[in-house]
CSV table of C-alpha atoms in Angstrom, one decimal:
chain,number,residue,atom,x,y,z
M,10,UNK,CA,-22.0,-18.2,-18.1
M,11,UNK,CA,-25.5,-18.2,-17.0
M,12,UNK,CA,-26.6,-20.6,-13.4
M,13,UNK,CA,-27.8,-24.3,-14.7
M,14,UNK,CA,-29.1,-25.0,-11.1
M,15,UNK,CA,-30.9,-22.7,-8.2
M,16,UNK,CA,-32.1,-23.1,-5.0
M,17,UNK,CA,-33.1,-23.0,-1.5
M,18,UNK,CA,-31.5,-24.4,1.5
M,19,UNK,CA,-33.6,-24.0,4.9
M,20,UNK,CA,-31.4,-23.4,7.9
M,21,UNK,CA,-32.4,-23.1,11.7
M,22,UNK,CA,-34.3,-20.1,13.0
M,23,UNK,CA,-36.8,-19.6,9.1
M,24,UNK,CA,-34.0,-18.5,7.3
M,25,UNK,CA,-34.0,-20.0,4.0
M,26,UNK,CA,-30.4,-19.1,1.6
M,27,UNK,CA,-30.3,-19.0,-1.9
M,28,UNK,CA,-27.9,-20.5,-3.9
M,29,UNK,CA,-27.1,-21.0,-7.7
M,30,UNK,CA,-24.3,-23.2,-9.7
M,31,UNK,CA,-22.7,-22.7,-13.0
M,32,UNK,CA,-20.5,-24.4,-15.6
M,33,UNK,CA,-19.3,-28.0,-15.6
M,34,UNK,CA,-21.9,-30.1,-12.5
M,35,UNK,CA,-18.9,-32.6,-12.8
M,36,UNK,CA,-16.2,-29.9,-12.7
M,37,UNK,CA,-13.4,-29.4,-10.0
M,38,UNK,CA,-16.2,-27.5,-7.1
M,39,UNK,CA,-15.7,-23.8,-6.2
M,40,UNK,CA,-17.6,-21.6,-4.2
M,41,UNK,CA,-17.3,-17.8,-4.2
M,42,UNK,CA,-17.7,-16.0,-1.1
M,43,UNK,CA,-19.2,-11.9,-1.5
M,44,UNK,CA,-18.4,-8.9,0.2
M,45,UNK,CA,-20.0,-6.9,2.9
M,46,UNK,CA,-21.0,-8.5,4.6
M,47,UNK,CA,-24.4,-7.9,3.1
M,48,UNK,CA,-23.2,-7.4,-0.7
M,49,UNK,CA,-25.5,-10.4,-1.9
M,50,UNK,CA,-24.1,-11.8,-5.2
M,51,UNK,CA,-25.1,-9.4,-7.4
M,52,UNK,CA,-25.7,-9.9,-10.7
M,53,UNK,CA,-23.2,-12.3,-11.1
M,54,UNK,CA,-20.1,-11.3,-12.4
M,55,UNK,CA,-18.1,-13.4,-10.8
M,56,UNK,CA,-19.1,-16.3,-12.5
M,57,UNK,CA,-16.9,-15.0,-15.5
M,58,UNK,CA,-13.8,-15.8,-13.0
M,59,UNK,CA,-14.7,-19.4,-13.9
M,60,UNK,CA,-13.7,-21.5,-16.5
M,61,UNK,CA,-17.0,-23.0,-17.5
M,62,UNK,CA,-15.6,-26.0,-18.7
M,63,UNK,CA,-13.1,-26.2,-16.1
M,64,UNK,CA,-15.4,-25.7,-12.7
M,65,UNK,CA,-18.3,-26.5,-11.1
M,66,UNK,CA,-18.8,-22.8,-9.2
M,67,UNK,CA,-21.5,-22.1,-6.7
M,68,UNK,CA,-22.7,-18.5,-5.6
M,69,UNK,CA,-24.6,-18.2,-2.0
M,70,UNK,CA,-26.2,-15.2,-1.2
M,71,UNK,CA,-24.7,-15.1,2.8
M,72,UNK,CA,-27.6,-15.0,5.4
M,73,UNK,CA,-29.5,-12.2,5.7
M,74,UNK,CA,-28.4,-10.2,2.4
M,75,UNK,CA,-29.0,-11.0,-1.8
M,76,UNK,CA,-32.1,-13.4,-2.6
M,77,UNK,CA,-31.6,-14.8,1.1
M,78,UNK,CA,-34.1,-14.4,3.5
M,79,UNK,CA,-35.1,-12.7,6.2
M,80,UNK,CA,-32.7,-9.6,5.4
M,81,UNK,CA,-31.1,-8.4,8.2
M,82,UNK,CA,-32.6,-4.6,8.7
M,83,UNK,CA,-35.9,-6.8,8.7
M,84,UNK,CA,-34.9,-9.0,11.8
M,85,UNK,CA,-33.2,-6.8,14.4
M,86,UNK,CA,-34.9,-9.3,17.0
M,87,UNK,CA,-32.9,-12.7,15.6
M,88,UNK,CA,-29.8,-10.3,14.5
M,89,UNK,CA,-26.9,-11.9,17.0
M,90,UNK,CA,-28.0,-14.7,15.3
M,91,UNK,CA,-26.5,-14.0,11.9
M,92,UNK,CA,-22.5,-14.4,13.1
M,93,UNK,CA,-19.8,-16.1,11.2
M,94,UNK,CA,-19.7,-18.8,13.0
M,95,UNK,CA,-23.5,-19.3,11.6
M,96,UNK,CA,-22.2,-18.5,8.4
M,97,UNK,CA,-19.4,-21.0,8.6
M,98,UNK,CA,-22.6,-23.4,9.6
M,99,UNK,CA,-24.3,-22.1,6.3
M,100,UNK,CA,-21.2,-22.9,4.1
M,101,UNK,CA,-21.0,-26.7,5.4
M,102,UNK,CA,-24.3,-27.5,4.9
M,103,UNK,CA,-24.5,-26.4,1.9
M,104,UNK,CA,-21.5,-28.2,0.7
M,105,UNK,CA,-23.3,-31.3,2.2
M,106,UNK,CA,-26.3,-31.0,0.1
M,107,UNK,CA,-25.0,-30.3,-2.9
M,108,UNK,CA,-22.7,-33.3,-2.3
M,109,UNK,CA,-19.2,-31.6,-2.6
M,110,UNK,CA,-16.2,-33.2,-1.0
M,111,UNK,CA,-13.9,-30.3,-0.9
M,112,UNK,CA,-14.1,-27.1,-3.1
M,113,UNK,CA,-12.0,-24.3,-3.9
M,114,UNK,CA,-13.1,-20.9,-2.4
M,115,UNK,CA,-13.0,-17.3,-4.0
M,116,UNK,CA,-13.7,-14.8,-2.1
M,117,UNK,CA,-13.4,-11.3,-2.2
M,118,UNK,CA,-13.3,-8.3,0.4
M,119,UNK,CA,-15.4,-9.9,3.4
M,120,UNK,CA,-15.4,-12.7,1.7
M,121,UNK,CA,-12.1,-13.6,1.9
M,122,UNK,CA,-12.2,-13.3,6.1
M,123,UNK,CA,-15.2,-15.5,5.6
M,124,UNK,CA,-12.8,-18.0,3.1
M,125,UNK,CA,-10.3,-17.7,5.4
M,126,UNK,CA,-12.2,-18.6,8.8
M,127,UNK,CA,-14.2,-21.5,6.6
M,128,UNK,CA,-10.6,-22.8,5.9
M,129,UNK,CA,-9.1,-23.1,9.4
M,130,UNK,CA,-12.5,-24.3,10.8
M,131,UNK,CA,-12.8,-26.9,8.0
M,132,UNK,CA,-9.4,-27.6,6.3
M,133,UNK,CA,-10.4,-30.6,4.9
M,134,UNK,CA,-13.0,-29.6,3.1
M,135,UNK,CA,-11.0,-26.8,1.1
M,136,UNK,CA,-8.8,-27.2,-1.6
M,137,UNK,CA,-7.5,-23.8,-2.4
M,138,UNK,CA,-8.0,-20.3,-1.5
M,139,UNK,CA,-8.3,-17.5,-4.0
M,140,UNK,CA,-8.4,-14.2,-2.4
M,141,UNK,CA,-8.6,-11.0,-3.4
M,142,UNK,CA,-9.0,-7.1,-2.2
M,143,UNK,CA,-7.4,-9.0,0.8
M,144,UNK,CA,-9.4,-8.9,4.6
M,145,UNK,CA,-8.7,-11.0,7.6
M,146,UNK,CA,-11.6,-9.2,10.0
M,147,UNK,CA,-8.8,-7.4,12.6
M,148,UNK,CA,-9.5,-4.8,14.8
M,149,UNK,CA,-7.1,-3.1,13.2
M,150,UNK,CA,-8.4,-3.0,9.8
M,151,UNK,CA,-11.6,-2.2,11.2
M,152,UNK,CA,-10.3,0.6,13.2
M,153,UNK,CA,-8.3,2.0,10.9
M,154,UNK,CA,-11.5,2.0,7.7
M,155,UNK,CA,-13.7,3.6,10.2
M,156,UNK,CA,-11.5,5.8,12.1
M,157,UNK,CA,-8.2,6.1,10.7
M,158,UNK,CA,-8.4,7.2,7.6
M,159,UNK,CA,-10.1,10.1,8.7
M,160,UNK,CA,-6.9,11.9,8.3
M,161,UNK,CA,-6.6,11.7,4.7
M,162,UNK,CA,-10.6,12.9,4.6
M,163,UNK,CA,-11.1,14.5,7.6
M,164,UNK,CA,-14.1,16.7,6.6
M,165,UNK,CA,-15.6,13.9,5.6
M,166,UNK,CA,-15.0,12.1,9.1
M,167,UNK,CA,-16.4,15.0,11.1
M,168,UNK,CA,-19.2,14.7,9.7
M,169,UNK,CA,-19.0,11.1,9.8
M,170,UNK,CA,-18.3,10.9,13.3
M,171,UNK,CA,-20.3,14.0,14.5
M,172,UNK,CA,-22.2,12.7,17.9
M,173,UNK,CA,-20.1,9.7,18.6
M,174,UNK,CA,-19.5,10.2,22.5
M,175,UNK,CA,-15.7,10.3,23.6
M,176,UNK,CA,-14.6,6.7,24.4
M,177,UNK,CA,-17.1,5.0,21.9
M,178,UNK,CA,-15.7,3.5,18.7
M,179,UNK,CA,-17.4,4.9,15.7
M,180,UNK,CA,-18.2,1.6,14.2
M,181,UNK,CA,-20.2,0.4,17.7
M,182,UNK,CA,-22.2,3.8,17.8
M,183,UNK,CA,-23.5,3.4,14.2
M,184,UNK,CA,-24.3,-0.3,14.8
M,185,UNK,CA,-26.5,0.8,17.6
M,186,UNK,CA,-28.1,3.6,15.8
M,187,UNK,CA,-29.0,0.7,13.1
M,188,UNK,CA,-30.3,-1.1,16.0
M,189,UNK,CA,-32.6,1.9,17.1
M,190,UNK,CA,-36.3,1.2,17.4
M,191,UNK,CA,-37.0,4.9,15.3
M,192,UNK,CA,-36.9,3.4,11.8
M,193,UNK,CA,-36.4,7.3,11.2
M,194,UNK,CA,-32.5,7.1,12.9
M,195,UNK,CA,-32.1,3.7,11.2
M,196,UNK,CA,-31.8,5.8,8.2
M,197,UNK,CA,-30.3,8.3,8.5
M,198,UNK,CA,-27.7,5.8,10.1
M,199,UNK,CA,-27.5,4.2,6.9
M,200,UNK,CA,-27.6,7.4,4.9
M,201,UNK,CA,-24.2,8.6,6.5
M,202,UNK,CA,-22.8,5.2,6.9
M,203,UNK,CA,-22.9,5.1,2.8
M,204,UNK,CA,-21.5,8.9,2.6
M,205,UNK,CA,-18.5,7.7,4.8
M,206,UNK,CA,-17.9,4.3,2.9
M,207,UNK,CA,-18.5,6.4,-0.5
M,208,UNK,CA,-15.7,8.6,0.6
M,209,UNK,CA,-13.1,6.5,1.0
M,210,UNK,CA,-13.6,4.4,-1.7
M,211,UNK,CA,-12.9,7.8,-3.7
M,212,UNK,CA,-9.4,7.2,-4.4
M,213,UNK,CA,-9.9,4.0,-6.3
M,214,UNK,CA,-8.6,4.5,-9.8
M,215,UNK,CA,-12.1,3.3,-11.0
M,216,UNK,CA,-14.2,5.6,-8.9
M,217,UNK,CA,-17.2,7.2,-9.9
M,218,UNK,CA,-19.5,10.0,-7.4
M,219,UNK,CA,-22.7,9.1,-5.8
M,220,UNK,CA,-24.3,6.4,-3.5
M,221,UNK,CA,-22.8,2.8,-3.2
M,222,UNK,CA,-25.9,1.8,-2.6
M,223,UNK,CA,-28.5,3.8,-4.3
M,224,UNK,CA,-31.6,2.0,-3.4
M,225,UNK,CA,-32.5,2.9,0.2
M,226,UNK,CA,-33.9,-0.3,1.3
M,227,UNK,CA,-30.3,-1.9,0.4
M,228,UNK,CA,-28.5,1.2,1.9
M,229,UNK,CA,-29.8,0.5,5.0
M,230,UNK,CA,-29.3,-3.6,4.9
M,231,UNK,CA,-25.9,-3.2,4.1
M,232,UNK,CA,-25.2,-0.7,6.5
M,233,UNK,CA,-27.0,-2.9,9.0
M,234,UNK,CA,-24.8,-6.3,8.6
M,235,UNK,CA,-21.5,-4.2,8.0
M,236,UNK,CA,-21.5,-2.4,11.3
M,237,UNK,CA,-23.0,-5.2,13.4
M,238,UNK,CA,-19.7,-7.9,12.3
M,239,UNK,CA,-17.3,-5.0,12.7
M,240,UNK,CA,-18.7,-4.3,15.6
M,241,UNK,CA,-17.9,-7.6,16.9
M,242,UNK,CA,-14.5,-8.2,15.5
M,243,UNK,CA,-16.2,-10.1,12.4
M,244,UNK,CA,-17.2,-13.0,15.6
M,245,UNK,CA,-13.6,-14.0,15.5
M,246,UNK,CA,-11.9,-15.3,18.4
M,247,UNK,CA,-9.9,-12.5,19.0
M,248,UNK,CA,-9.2,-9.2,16.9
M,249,UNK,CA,-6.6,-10.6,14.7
M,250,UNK,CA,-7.7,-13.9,15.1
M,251,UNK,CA,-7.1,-15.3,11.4
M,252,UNK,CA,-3.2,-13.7,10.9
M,253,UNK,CA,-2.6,-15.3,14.8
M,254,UNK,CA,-3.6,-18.7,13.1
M,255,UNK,CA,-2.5,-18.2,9.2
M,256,UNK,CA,0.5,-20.5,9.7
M,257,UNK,CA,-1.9,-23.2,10.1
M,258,UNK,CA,-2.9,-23.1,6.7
M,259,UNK,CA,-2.1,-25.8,4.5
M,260,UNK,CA,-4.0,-25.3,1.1
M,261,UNK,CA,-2.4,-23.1,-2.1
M,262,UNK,CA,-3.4,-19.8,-1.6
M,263,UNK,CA,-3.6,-16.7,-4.0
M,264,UNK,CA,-4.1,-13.4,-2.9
M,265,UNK,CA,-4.5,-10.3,-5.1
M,266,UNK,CA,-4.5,-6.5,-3.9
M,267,UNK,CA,-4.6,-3.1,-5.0
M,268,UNK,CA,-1.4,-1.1,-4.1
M,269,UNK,CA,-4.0,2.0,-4.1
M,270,UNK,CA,-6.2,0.4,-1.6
M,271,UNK,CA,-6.3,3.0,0.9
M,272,UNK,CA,-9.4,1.5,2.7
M,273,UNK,CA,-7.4,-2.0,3.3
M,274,UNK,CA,-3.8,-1.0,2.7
M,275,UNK,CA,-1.7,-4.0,1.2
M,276,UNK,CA,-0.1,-4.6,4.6
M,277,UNK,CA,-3.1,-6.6,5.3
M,278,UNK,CA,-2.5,-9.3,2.7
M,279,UNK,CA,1.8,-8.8,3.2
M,280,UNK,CA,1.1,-10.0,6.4
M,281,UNK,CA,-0.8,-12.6,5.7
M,282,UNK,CA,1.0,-14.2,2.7
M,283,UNK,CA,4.4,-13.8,5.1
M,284,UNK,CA,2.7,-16.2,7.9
M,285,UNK,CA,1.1,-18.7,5.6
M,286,UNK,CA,3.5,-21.0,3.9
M,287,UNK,CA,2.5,-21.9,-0.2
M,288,UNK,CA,0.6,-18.5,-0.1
M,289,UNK,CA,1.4,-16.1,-3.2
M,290,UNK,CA,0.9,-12.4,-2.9
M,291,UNK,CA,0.1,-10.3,-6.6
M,292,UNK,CA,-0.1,-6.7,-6.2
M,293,UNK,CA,-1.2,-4.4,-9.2
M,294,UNK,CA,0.2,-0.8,-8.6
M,295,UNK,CA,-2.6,0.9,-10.7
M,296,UNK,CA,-5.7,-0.3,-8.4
M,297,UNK,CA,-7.8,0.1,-6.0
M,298,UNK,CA,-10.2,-1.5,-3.5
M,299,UNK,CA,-11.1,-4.3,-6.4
M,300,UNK,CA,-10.8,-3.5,-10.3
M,301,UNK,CA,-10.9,-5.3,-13.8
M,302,UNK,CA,-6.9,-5.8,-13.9
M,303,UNK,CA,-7.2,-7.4,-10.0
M,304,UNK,CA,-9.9,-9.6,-11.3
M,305,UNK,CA,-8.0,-10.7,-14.4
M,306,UNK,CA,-4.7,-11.4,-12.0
M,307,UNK,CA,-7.7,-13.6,-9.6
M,308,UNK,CA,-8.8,-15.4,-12.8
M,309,UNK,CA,-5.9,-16.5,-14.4
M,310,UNK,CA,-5.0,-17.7,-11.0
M,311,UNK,CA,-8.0,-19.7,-10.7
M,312,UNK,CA,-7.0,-21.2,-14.5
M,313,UNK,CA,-3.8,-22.2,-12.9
M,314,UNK,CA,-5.2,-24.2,-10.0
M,315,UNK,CA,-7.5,-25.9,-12.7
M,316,UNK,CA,-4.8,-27.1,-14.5
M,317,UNK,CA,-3.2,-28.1,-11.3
């Protein structure tokens, strides 16, 4: 399934967001959500979650990342602008220009914090929520991807965490090294962020050696967004904002999750699916951090709330 319809949509402050839609224009509307933040959308793969005959689905490249411009690493001077309550901002008007009433949302990793925070600010304007490699933005997580899990790679985190000072959390030294006016320590910033992100990925059933991000350009954009919303909680009102407010959730929800997740262990969406009422929880014991069988389980689900 290939985008029938592209654009731009022109938000405050010169940034202009891409977006792209798929399959049926008078289909049920969804909207998928990527990861990162500062994934982009890829080359499109998860279009094939869609029934094409089914949905109506719309990609958007989140501020600062993908096809969207300015990228991030190239507007450290307007970067507390890009927060998610800007991003919630992005979501809605986008919705209101392409003339959708309420959509289902899909998103995955980041973007289900982001699908999550879009639904409590704007519950009427979502229908359902299919999430998976499950993320709600808490300090905790955040904490425990950056710092924790050093203990199950600790020559890795040494390195990782070599010239943090004592009292500074790791995640708010890198995201003012990716801050720094040397472009020379943005880099290398970005260089060891992607070592440390490549490392504890490695456990994932489907993992293979080398950069996430092999291109340096994107290495460092990615590097950029992810430290400077973890940094900040994820610009949620509190640091476990979205499980304090779960139970206000309304809309079916789907969550999927690798038992083998050791980067966002399945406590994260247990937790959530136990304080939001209608919410299913799928594990899949062979996976990781996102893999083809997780996908399937998040696709058949989105079949089901078609036929619904």
């Amino acid at each position: 399934m290939e985008p029938s319809d592209s654009g731009w949509l022109d938000r405050p402050g010169g940034v202009r967001l891409y977006w792209e839609a798929s399959g049926d224009p008078a289909g049920r509307p969804a909207l998928y959500l990527h990861g990162g933040p500062g994934s982009g959308l890829g080359a499109g793969g998860y279009r094939r979650r869609f029934d094409p005959e089914r949905y109506r689905v719309v990609g958007l490249d989140q501020r600062g990342c993908g096809r969207s411009t300015p990228w991030a690493a190239d507007d450290l001077d307007r970067l507390d602008d890009n927060a998610t309550p800007a991003l919630i901002a992005d979501i809605e008007a986008l919705r209101a220009h392409l003339g959708v009433d309420a959509w289902l949302v899909h998103g995955v990793s980041w973007g289900s914090t982001l699908a999550l925070a879009y639904a409590l600010a704007h519950p009427d304007r979502v229908s359902a929520l299919v999430l998976t490699a499950v993320t709600t933005g808490a300090r905790d997580e955040i904490d425990w991807i950056t710092e924790g899990v050093g203990r199950v790679f600790p020559e890795a985190w040494h390195r990782f965490a070599a010239g943090v000072p004592d009292g500074v959390r790791v995640v708010e030294h890198y995201a003012r090294l990716l801050r720094d006016p040397d472009p020379v320590v943005r880099a290398a910033a970005a260089d060891a962020w992607d070592a440390w992100e490549s490392t504890h990925v490695s456990l994932d059933p489907g993992w293979r050696p080398g950069p996430l991000h092999a291109e340096p350009r994107e290495r460092l954009n990615f590097a950029t967004l992810v430290t400077h919303y973890w940094a900040h909680d994820c610009f949620l009102a509190g640091g476990d904002a979205v499980l304090a407010r779960a139970h206000e959730l309304t809309v079916p929800g789907v969550l999927v999750h690798g038992r083998r997740d050791i980067s966002g262990p399945v406590v994260t969406p247990w937790r959530l699916h136990r304080a939001w009422p209608g919410s299913e929880l799928h594990v899949v014991e062979s996976e990781g951090h996102g893999g083809a069988e997780e996908m399937e389980v998040t696709r058949r689900a989105i079949d089901a709330l078609a036929r619904g």
